[in-house]
Amino acid sequence: MNECNSIRSSNRVLQQEFYSREPKIVARELLGKTLISTSGGKKTGGLIVETEAYLSKGDSACHGYHRQTTKNSSMFGPAGYAYVYPIHAKYCFNTVTEEPGKPSAVLIRALQPIFGIEEMERRRKTNELLNLCSGPSKLCQALGIGRYIDGRNLTSKRKVWIIEDGTNYQATKATARIGVTSAKNLKLRFVVKSSEFASGPKYLR
DNA sequence: CCACGGATGCGCT
DNA sequence: GCGCATCCGTGGA
């Protein structure tokens, strides 16, 4: 934690204008904002401390790189909607960015747990705070996010949304994305510097 | 109907 | 740091 960080207090839900920009900008600005889910009837969520941008152009790691399919169609839709896809029997949660037709998104990779910690512990089957939301599939499990969230609007307080409330982090870091098998040269992963809640090895924080 | 990908995570070492 | 368990949804047959 850095003493230069300041706390924001606003319940305003992030709107389409926020998401309708380049994924790189959105990814950086999502750090320190608050992701909330009421899936399963329980309020869970936390501060976003790690994100990754997937670009609509020149990014072979982006799921929309080749063409639109049923799987990735929400990526081609309007900004401010969810793109959720299954991976290895788990899920990853993205916010769609830019205008319709441009397949880009921001993957939420880690949260500092804030709301519904007991419920998240139950869903994750662990009491370790640092292990609740430190990975894209971990946080989906903790927040009850599944494929049924794919294509949902994130700009109203229904099921899943993001509010301005949070922390203005001064120290952030950009690194290569984790786990991608192509376009490894692009530094499109954004992380709150030294955050113990982020995923990945320490030298990438 | 079925083969297979996939932006993972856990459990070892 | 690395191997592999795990499984849903897709799309081709």
PDB file of C-alpha atoms (C1' of nucleotides) in Angstrom:
ATOM      1  CA  MET A   1       0.000   0.000   0.000  1.00  0.00           C
ATOM      2  CA  ASN A   2       1.117   3.481  -0.832  1.00  0.00           C
ATOM      3  CA  GLU A   3       0.280   6.545   1.277  1.00  0.00           C
ATOM      4  CA  CYS A   4      -0.286   8.498  -1.951  1.00  0.00           C
ATOM      5  CA  ASN A   5      -3.303   6.317  -2.739  1.00  0.00           C
ATOM      6  CA  SER A   6      -6.605   8.039  -2.095  1.00  0.00           C
ATOM      7  CA  ILE A   7      -9.991   6.519  -1.400  1.00  0.00           C
ATOM      8  CA  ARG A   8     -12.939   7.228  -3.695  1.00  0.00           C
ATOM      9  CA  SER A   9     -16.438   6.975  -2.375  1.00  0.00           C
ATOM     10  CA  SER A  10     -19.064   6.754  -5.095  1.00  0.00           C
ATOM     11  CA  ASN A  11     -21.772   4.223  -5.771  1.00  0.00           C
ATOM     12  CA  ARG A  12     -21.992   5.297  -9.402  1.00  0.00           C
ATOM     13  CA  VAL A  13     -22.101   2.307 -11.719  1.00  0.00           C
ATOM     14  CA  LEU A  14     -19.598   2.503 -14.591  1.00  0.00           C
ATOM     15  CA  GLN A  15     -21.514   3.314 -17.786  1.00  0.00           C
ATOM     16  CA  GLN A  16     -21.043   2.467 -21.438  1.00  0.00           C
ATOM     17  CA  GLU A  17     -18.904   5.592 -22.090  1.00  0.00           C
ATOM     18  CA  PHE A  18     -16.323   4.203 -19.678  1.00  0.00           C
ATOM     19  CA  TYR A  19     -16.111   0.892 -21.516  1.00  0.00           C
ATOM     20  CA  SER A  20     -16.371   2.308 -25.060  1.00  0.00           C
ATOM     21  CA  ARG A  21     -12.659   3.135 -25.190  1.00  0.00           C
ATOM     22  CA  GLU A  22      -9.495   1.261 -26.045  1.00  0.00           C
ATOM     23  CA  PRO A  23      -9.177  -1.885 -23.897  1.00  0.00           C
ATOM     24  CA  LYS A  24      -5.700  -0.823 -22.806  1.00  0.00           C
ATOM     25  CA  ILE A  25      -7.087   2.375 -21.231  1.00  0.00           C
ATOM     26  CA  VAL A  26     -10.079   0.596 -19.706  1.00  0.00           C
ATOM     27  CA  ALA A  27      -7.838  -2.123 -18.248  1.00  0.00           C
ATOM     28  CA  ARG A  28      -5.587   0.435 -16.563  1.00  0.00           C
ATOM     29  CA  GLU A  29      -8.508   2.476 -15.224  1.00  0.00           C
ATOM     30  CA  LEU A  30     -10.364  -0.544 -13.864  1.00  0.00           C
ATOM     31  CA  LEU A  31      -7.588  -1.013 -11.300  1.00  0.00           C
ATOM     32  CA  GLY A  32      -8.898   0.166  -7.935  1.00  0.00           C
ATOM     33  CA  LYS A  33     -12.573   0.042  -8.897  1.00  0.00           C
ATOM     34  CA  THR A  34     -15.052  -2.286  -7.202  1.00  0.00           C
ATOM     35  CA  LEU A  35     -16.577  -5.371  -8.825  1.00  0.00           C
ATOM     36  CA  ILE A  36     -19.841  -6.498  -7.248  1.00  0.00           C
ATOM     37  CA  SER A  37     -21.943  -9.613  -7.829  1.00  0.00           C
ATOM     38  CA  THR A  38     -25.315 -10.589  -6.385  1.00  0.00           C
ATOM     39  CA  SER A  39     -25.329 -13.918  -8.178  1.00  0.00           C
ATOM     40  CA  GLY A  40     -26.786 -16.651  -6.050  1.00  0.00           C
ATOM     41  CA  GLY A  41     -28.574 -14.079  -3.871  1.00  0.00           C
ATOM     42  CA  LYS A  42     -25.471 -13.092  -1.902  1.00  0.00           C
ATOM     43  CA  LYS A  43     -23.508  -9.879  -2.331  1.00  0.00           C
ATOM     44  CA  THR A  44     -19.866 -10.650  -3.034  1.00  0.00           C
ATOM     45  CA  GLY A  45     -17.026  -8.672  -4.578  1.00  0.00           C
ATOM     46  CA  GLY A  46     -13.903  -6.629  -4.099  1.00  0.00           C
ATOM     47  CA  LEU A  47     -11.326  -4.183  -5.400  1.00  0.00           C
ATOM     48  CA  ILE A  48      -9.894  -4.902  -8.840  1.00  0.00           C
ATOM     49  CA  VAL A  49      -6.098  -5.263  -8.564  1.00  0.00           C
ATOM     50  CA  GLU A  50      -5.185  -7.053 -11.816  1.00  0.00           C
ATOM     51  CA  THR A  51      -6.519  -6.882 -15.410  1.00  0.00           C
ATOM     52  CA  GLU A  52      -5.515  -7.789 -18.955  1.00  0.00           C
ATOM     53  CA  ALA A  53      -6.433  -6.101 -22.241  1.00  0.00           C
ATOM     54  CA  TYR A  54      -7.264  -8.062 -25.400  1.00  0.00           C
ATOM     55  CA  LEU A  55      -7.141  -5.942 -28.535  1.00  0.00           C
ATOM     56  CA  SER A  56      -9.427  -5.851 -31.564  1.00  0.00           C
ATOM     57  CA  LYS A  57      -6.465  -5.432 -33.916  1.00  0.00           C
ATOM     58  CA  GLY A  58      -3.130  -7.227 -34.236  1.00  0.00           C
ATOM     59  CA  ASP A  59      -3.599  -9.356 -31.126  1.00  0.00           C
ATOM     60  CA  SER A  60      -3.457 -13.062 -31.940  1.00  0.00           C
ATOM     61  CA  ALA A  61      -4.202 -13.940 -28.299  1.00  0.00           C
ATOM     62  CA  CYS A  62      -7.638 -12.305 -28.502  1.00  0.00           C
ATOM     63  CA  HIS A  63     -10.535 -14.752 -28.838  1.00  0.00           C
ATOM     64  CA  GLY A  64     -12.054 -12.554 -31.536  1.00  0.00           C
ATOM     65  CA  TYR A  65      -8.877 -12.523 -33.622  1.00  0.00           C
ATOM     66  CA  HIS A  66     -10.019 -14.946 -36.317  1.00  0.00           C
ATOM     67  CA  ARG A  67     -13.757 -14.493 -36.721  1.00  0.00           C
ATOM     68  CA  GLN A  68     -17.025 -14.184 -34.877  1.00  0.00           C
ATOM     69  CA  THR A  69     -18.500 -17.458 -33.632  1.00  0.00           C
ATOM     70  CA  THR A  70     -21.266 -18.397 -31.199  1.00  0.00           C
ATOM     71  CA  LYS A  71     -18.671 -18.743 -28.440  1.00  0.00           C
ATOM     72  CA  ASN A  72     -17.169 -15.278 -28.696  1.00  0.00           C
ATOM     73  CA  SER A  73     -20.111 -13.302 -30.089  1.00  0.00           C
ATOM     74  CA  SER A  74     -20.554 -11.068 -27.026  1.00  0.00           C
ATOM     75  CA  MET A  75     -17.039  -9.748 -27.659  1.00  0.00           C
ATOM     76  CA  PHE A  76     -18.317  -8.346 -30.938  1.00  0.00           C
ATOM     77  CA  GLY A  77     -21.265  -6.643 -29.249  1.00  0.00           C
ATOM     78  CA  PRO A  78     -21.525  -3.278 -27.483  1.00  0.00           C
ATOM     79  CA  ALA A  79     -19.195  -2.150 -24.694  1.00  0.00           C
ATOM     80  CA  GLY A  80     -20.264  -2.560 -21.085  1.00  0.00           C
ATOM     81  CA  TYR A  81     -21.501  -6.118 -21.514  1.00  0.00           C
ATOM     82  CA  ALA A  82     -19.960  -9.296 -20.112  1.00  0.00           C
ATOM     83  CA  TYR A  83     -17.936 -11.846 -22.042  1.00  0.00           C
ATOM     84  CA  VAL A  84     -17.670 -15.036 -20.002  1.00  0.00           C
ATOM     85  CA  TYR A  85     -16.060 -18.146 -21.437  1.00  0.00           C
ATOM     86  CA  PRO A  86     -15.285 -21.577 -19.994  1.00  0.00           C
ATOM     87  CA  ILE A  87     -11.755 -22.819 -19.611  1.00  0.00           C
ATOM     88  CA  HIS A  88     -10.568 -26.095 -18.086  1.00  0.00           C
ATOM     89  CA  ALA A  89     -13.895 -26.649 -16.361  1.00  0.00           C
ATOM     90  CA  LYS A  90     -13.834 -23.111 -14.937  1.00  0.00           C
ATOM     91  CA  TYR A  91     -14.767 -19.612 -16.154  1.00  0.00           C
ATOM     92  CA  CYS A  92     -13.151 -16.267 -16.927  1.00  0.00           C
ATOM     93  CA  PHE A  93     -14.945 -12.898 -16.734  1.00  0.00           C
ATOM     94  CA  ASN A  94     -14.334 -10.024 -19.188  1.00  0.00           C
ATOM     95  CA  THR A  95     -15.877  -6.613 -19.828  1.00  0.00           C
ATOM     96  CA  VAL A  96     -16.426  -5.866 -23.518  1.00  0.00           C
ATOM     97  CA  THR A  97     -14.822  -2.635 -24.785  1.00  0.00           C
ATOM     98  CA  GLU A  98     -14.963  -0.365 -27.860  1.00  0.00           C
ATOM     99  CA  GLU A  99     -17.812  -0.127 -30.367  1.00  0.00           C
ATOM    100  CA  PRO A 100     -19.805  -3.071 -31.762  1.00  0.00           C
ATOM    101  CA  GLY A 101     -17.947  -5.018 -34.427  1.00  0.00           C
ATOM    102  CA  LYS A 102     -14.559  -4.571 -32.740  1.00  0.00           C
ATOM    103  CA  PRO A 103     -13.795  -7.681 -30.674  1.00  0.00           C
ATOM    104  CA  SER A 104     -11.916  -6.362 -27.644  1.00  0.00           C
ATOM    105  CA  ALA A 105     -12.254  -6.908 -23.904  1.00  0.00           C
ATOM    106  CA  VAL A 106     -10.659  -6.604 -20.484  1.00  0.00           C
ATOM    107  CA  LEU A 107     -10.127  -9.770 -18.449  1.00  0.00           C
ATOM    108  CA  ILE A 108     -10.512  -9.265 -14.684  1.00  0.00           C
ATOM    109  CA  ARG A 109      -7.730 -11.373 -13.146  1.00  0.00           C
ATOM    110  CA  ALA A 110      -7.740 -10.639  -9.407  1.00  0.00           C
ATOM    111  CA  LEU A 111      -9.617  -8.861  -6.608  1.00  0.00           C
ATOM    112  CA  GLN A 112      -8.923  -7.780  -3.080  1.00  0.00           C
ATOM    113  CA  PRO A 113     -11.922  -9.397  -1.326  1.00  0.00           C
ATOM    114  CA  ILE A 114     -14.288  -6.870   0.314  1.00  0.00           C
ATOM    115  CA  PHE A 115     -17.939  -8.010   0.273  1.00  0.00           C
ATOM    116  CA  GLY A 116     -19.336 -11.391   1.277  1.00  0.00           C
ATOM    117  CA  ILE A 117     -16.047 -12.878   2.366  1.00  0.00           C
ATOM    118  CA  GLU A 118     -17.748 -15.738   4.246  1.00  0.00           C
ATOM    119  CA  GLU A 119     -19.781 -16.662   1.166  1.00  0.00           C
ATOM    120  CA  MET A 120     -16.685 -16.520  -1.030  1.00  0.00           C
ATOM    121  CA  GLU A 121     -14.822 -18.727   1.431  1.00  0.00           C
ATOM    122  CA  ARG A 122     -17.657 -21.237   1.252  1.00  0.00           C
ATOM    123  CA  ARG A 123     -17.690 -21.245  -2.561  1.00  0.00           C
ATOM    124  CA  ARG A 124     -13.902 -21.455  -2.819  1.00  0.00           C
ATOM    125  CA  LYS A 125     -13.647 -24.029  -0.026  1.00  0.00           C
ATOM    126  CA  THR A 126     -10.811 -22.164   1.671  1.00  0.00           C
ATOM    127  CA  ASN A 127     -10.419 -19.594   4.440  1.00  0.00           C
ATOM    128  CA  GLU A 128      -7.247 -18.068   3.030  1.00  0.00           C
ATOM    129  CA  LEU A 129      -8.054 -14.467   2.100  1.00  0.00           C
ATOM    130  CA  LEU A 130      -5.180 -14.345  -0.387  1.00  0.00           C
ATOM    131  CA  ASN A 131      -6.530 -17.411  -2.171  1.00  0.00           C
ATOM    132  CA  LEU A 132     -10.143 -16.285  -2.673  1.00  0.00           C
ATOM    133  CA  CYS A 133      -9.893 -14.069  -5.770  1.00  0.00           C
ATOM    134  CA  SER A 134      -6.236 -14.265  -6.904  1.00  0.00           C
ATOM    135  CA  GLY A 135      -6.864 -15.559 -10.421  1.00  0.00           C
ATOM    136  CA  PRO A 136      -9.505 -15.147 -13.158  1.00  0.00           C
ATOM    137  CA  SER A 137     -11.254 -18.444 -12.461  1.00  0.00           C
ATOM    138  CA  LYS A 138     -10.909 -18.143  -8.702  1.00  0.00           C
ATOM    139  CA  LEU A 139     -12.796 -14.860  -8.659  1.00  0.00           C
ATOM    140  CA  CYS A 140     -15.509 -16.258 -10.928  1.00  0.00           C
ATOM    141  CA  GLN A 141     -16.015 -19.112  -8.502  1.00  0.00           C
ATOM    142  CA  ALA A 142     -15.991 -16.731  -5.508  1.00  0.00           C
ATOM    143  CA  LEU A 143     -18.530 -14.387  -7.144  1.00  0.00           C
ATOM    144  CA  GLY A 144     -20.744 -17.114  -8.578  1.00  0.00           C
ATOM    145  CA  ILE A 145     -20.062 -16.056 -12.163  1.00  0.00           C
ATOM    146  CA  GLY A 146     -20.789 -18.706 -14.798  1.00  0.00           C
ATOM    147  CA  ARG A 147     -21.547 -18.870 -18.490  1.00  0.00           C
ATOM    148  CA  TYR A 148     -25.072 -17.534 -17.805  1.00  0.00           C
ATOM    149  CA  ILE A 149     -23.502 -14.118 -17.135  1.00  0.00           C
ATOM    150  CA  ASP A 150     -22.135 -14.037 -20.698  1.00  0.00           C
ATOM    151  CA  GLY A 151     -23.746 -11.254 -22.733  1.00  0.00           C
ATOM    152  CA  ARG A 152     -25.329  -9.529 -19.708  1.00  0.00           C
ATOM    153  CA  ASN A 153     -25.379  -5.764 -19.337  1.00  0.00           C
ATOM    154  CA  LEU A 154     -22.931  -4.586 -16.653  1.00  0.00           C
ATOM    155  CA  THR A 155     -24.182  -0.990 -16.452  1.00  0.00           C
ATOM    156  CA  SER A 156     -27.120  -1.528 -14.085  1.00  0.00           C
ATOM    157  CA  LYS A 157     -27.146  -2.971 -10.564  1.00  0.00           C
ATOM    158  CA  ARG A 158     -28.418  -6.376 -11.625  1.00  0.00           C
ATOM    159  CA  LYS A 159     -26.347  -9.508 -10.949  1.00  0.00           C
ATOM    160  CA  VAL A 160     -22.894  -8.112 -11.814  1.00  0.00           C
ATOM    161  CA  TRP A 161     -21.603  -4.530 -12.102  1.00  0.00           C
ATOM    162  CA  ILE A 162     -18.612  -2.288 -11.356  1.00  0.00           C
ATOM    163  CA  ILE A 163     -18.737   0.953  -9.339  1.00  0.00           C
ATOM    164  CA  GLU A 164     -16.344   3.885  -9.112  1.00  0.00           C
ATOM    165  CA  ASP A 165     -15.928   3.282  -5.404  1.00  0.00           C
ATOM    166  CA  GLY A 166     -12.436   2.129  -4.527  1.00  0.00           C
ATOM    167  CA  THR A 167      -8.856   3.310  -4.428  1.00  0.00           C
ATOM    168  CA  ASN A 168      -6.881   5.562  -6.759  1.00  0.00           C
ATOM    169  CA  TYR A 169      -3.727   3.519  -7.025  1.00  0.00           C
ATOM    170  CA  GLN A 170      -0.680   5.609  -7.883  1.00  0.00           C
ATOM    171  CA  ALA A 171       1.715   2.721  -8.415  1.00  0.00           C
ATOM    172  CA  THR A 172       0.748   0.248 -11.121  1.00  0.00           C
ATOM    173  CA  LYS A 173       2.777  -1.949 -13.422  1.00  0.00           C
ATOM    174  CA  ALA A 174       2.354  -3.282 -16.979  1.00  0.00           C
ATOM    175  CA  THR A 175       3.700  -6.751 -17.824  1.00  0.00           C
ATOM    176  CA  ALA A 176       3.221  -9.481 -20.402  1.00  0.00           C
ATOM    177  CA  ARG A 177      -0.069 -11.322 -20.093  1.00  0.00           C
ATOM    178  CA  ILE A 178      -0.178 -14.570 -18.165  1.00  0.00           C
ATOM    179  CA  GLY A 179      -0.937 -17.900 -19.793  1.00  0.00           C
ATOM    180  CA  VAL A 180      -1.289 -16.682 -23.376  1.00  0.00           C
ATOM    181  CA  THR A 181       0.482 -18.754 -26.005  1.00  0.00           C
ATOM    182  CA  SER A 182       0.876 -16.006 -28.610  1.00  0.00           C
ATOM    183  CA  ALA A 183       1.556 -12.256 -28.761  1.00  0.00           C
ATOM    184  CA  LYS A 184       3.775 -12.617 -25.693  1.00  0.00           C
ATOM    185  CA  ASN A 185       5.638  -9.411 -26.528  1.00  0.00           C
ATOM    186  CA  LEU A 186       2.674  -7.159 -25.747  1.00  0.00           C
ATOM    187  CA  LYS A 187       2.618  -5.676 -22.229  1.00  0.00           C
ATOM    188  CA  LEU A 188      -1.113  -5.675 -21.693  1.00  0.00           C
ATOM    189  CA  ARG A 189      -1.396  -6.988 -18.154  1.00  0.00           C
ATOM    190  CA  PHE A 190      -1.953  -4.303 -15.539  1.00  0.00           C
ATOM    191  CA  VAL A 191      -1.412  -4.893 -11.850  1.00  0.00           C
ATOM    192  CA  VAL A 192      -1.381  -2.828  -8.666  1.00  0.00           C
ATOM    193  CA  LYS A 193       2.273  -2.736  -7.735  1.00  0.00           C
ATOM    194  CA  SER A 194       3.225  -5.038  -4.846  1.00  0.00           C
ATOM    195  CA  SER A 195      -0.390  -6.145  -4.332  1.00  0.00           C
ATOM    196  CA  GLU A 196      -0.508  -9.339  -2.333  1.00  0.00           C
ATOM    197  CA  PHE A 197      -3.969 -10.028  -3.804  1.00  0.00           C
ATOM    198  CA  ALA A 198      -2.798 -10.303  -7.422  1.00  0.00           C
ATOM    199  CA  SER A 199      -2.101 -13.600  -9.191  1.00  0.00           C
ATOM    200  CA  GLY A 200       1.196 -14.754 -10.631  1.00  0.00           C
ATOM    201  CA  PRO A 201       4.744 -14.722  -9.283  1.00  0.00           C
ATOM    202  CA  LYS A 202       6.007 -11.823  -7.152  1.00  0.00           C
ATOM    203  CA  TYR A 203       8.339 -10.460  -9.811  1.00  0.00           C
ATOM    204  CA  LEU A 204       5.255  -9.788 -11.948  1.00  0.00           C
ATOM    205  CA  ARG A 205       3.686  -7.527  -9.296  1.00  0.00           C
TER     206      ARG A 205
ATOM    207  C1'  DC B   1     -22.844 -37.702 -31.328  1.00  0.00           C
ATOM    208  C1'  DC B   2     -18.204 -36.878 -30.094  1.00  0.00           C
ATOM    209  C1'  DA B   3     -13.456 -34.886 -30.283  1.00  0.00           C
ATOM    210  C1'  DC B   4     -11.068 -31.210 -28.658  1.00  0.00           C
ATOM    211  C1'  DG B   5      -9.691 -26.553 -27.309  1.00  0.00           C
ATOM    212  C1'  DG B   6      -8.853 -23.586 -23.553  1.00  0.00           C
ATOM    213  C1'  DA B   7      -6.685 -16.105 -21.386  1.00  0.00           C
ATOM    214  C1'  DT B   8      -6.508 -22.354 -15.247  1.00  0.00           C
ATOM    215  C1'  DG B   9      -5.175 -23.972 -10.814  1.00  0.00           C
ATOM    216  C1'  DC B  10      -3.509 -27.201  -7.714  1.00  0.00           C
ATOM    217  C1'  DG B  11      -0.157 -30.149  -5.986  1.00  0.00           C
ATOM    218  C1'  DC B  12       4.190 -31.757  -6.314  1.00  0.00           C
ATOM    219  C1'  DT B  13       9.286 -31.065  -6.597  1.00  0.00           C
TER     220       DT B  13
ATOM    221  C1'  DG C   1       8.721 -24.178 -12.204  1.00  0.00           C
ATOM    222  C1'  DC C   2       6.197 -27.841 -14.149  1.00  0.00           C
ATOM    223  C1'  DG C   3       2.826 -31.670 -15.032  1.00  0.00           C
ATOM    224  C1'  DC C   4      -1.642 -32.926 -15.442  1.00  0.00           C
ATOM    225  C1'  DA C   5      -6.628 -33.287 -13.766  1.00  0.00           C
ATOM    226  C1'  DT C   6     -10.694 -31.532 -15.184  1.00  0.00           C
ATOM    227  C1'  DC C   7     -15.037 -30.514 -18.102  1.00  0.00           C
ATOM    228  C1'  DC C   8     -18.159 -27.337 -20.556  1.00  0.00           C
ATOM    229  C1'  DG C   9     -19.591 -25.670 -25.014  1.00  0.00           C
ATOM    230  C1'  DT C  10     -18.794 -25.685 -29.585  1.00  0.00           C
ATOM    231  C1'  DG C  11     -18.963 -27.085 -34.248  1.00  0.00           C
ATOM    232  C1'  DG C  12     -17.984 -30.456 -37.538  1.00  0.00           C
ATOM    233  C1'  DA C  13     -19.585 -35.126 -38.907  1.00  0.00           C
TER     234       DA C  13
END
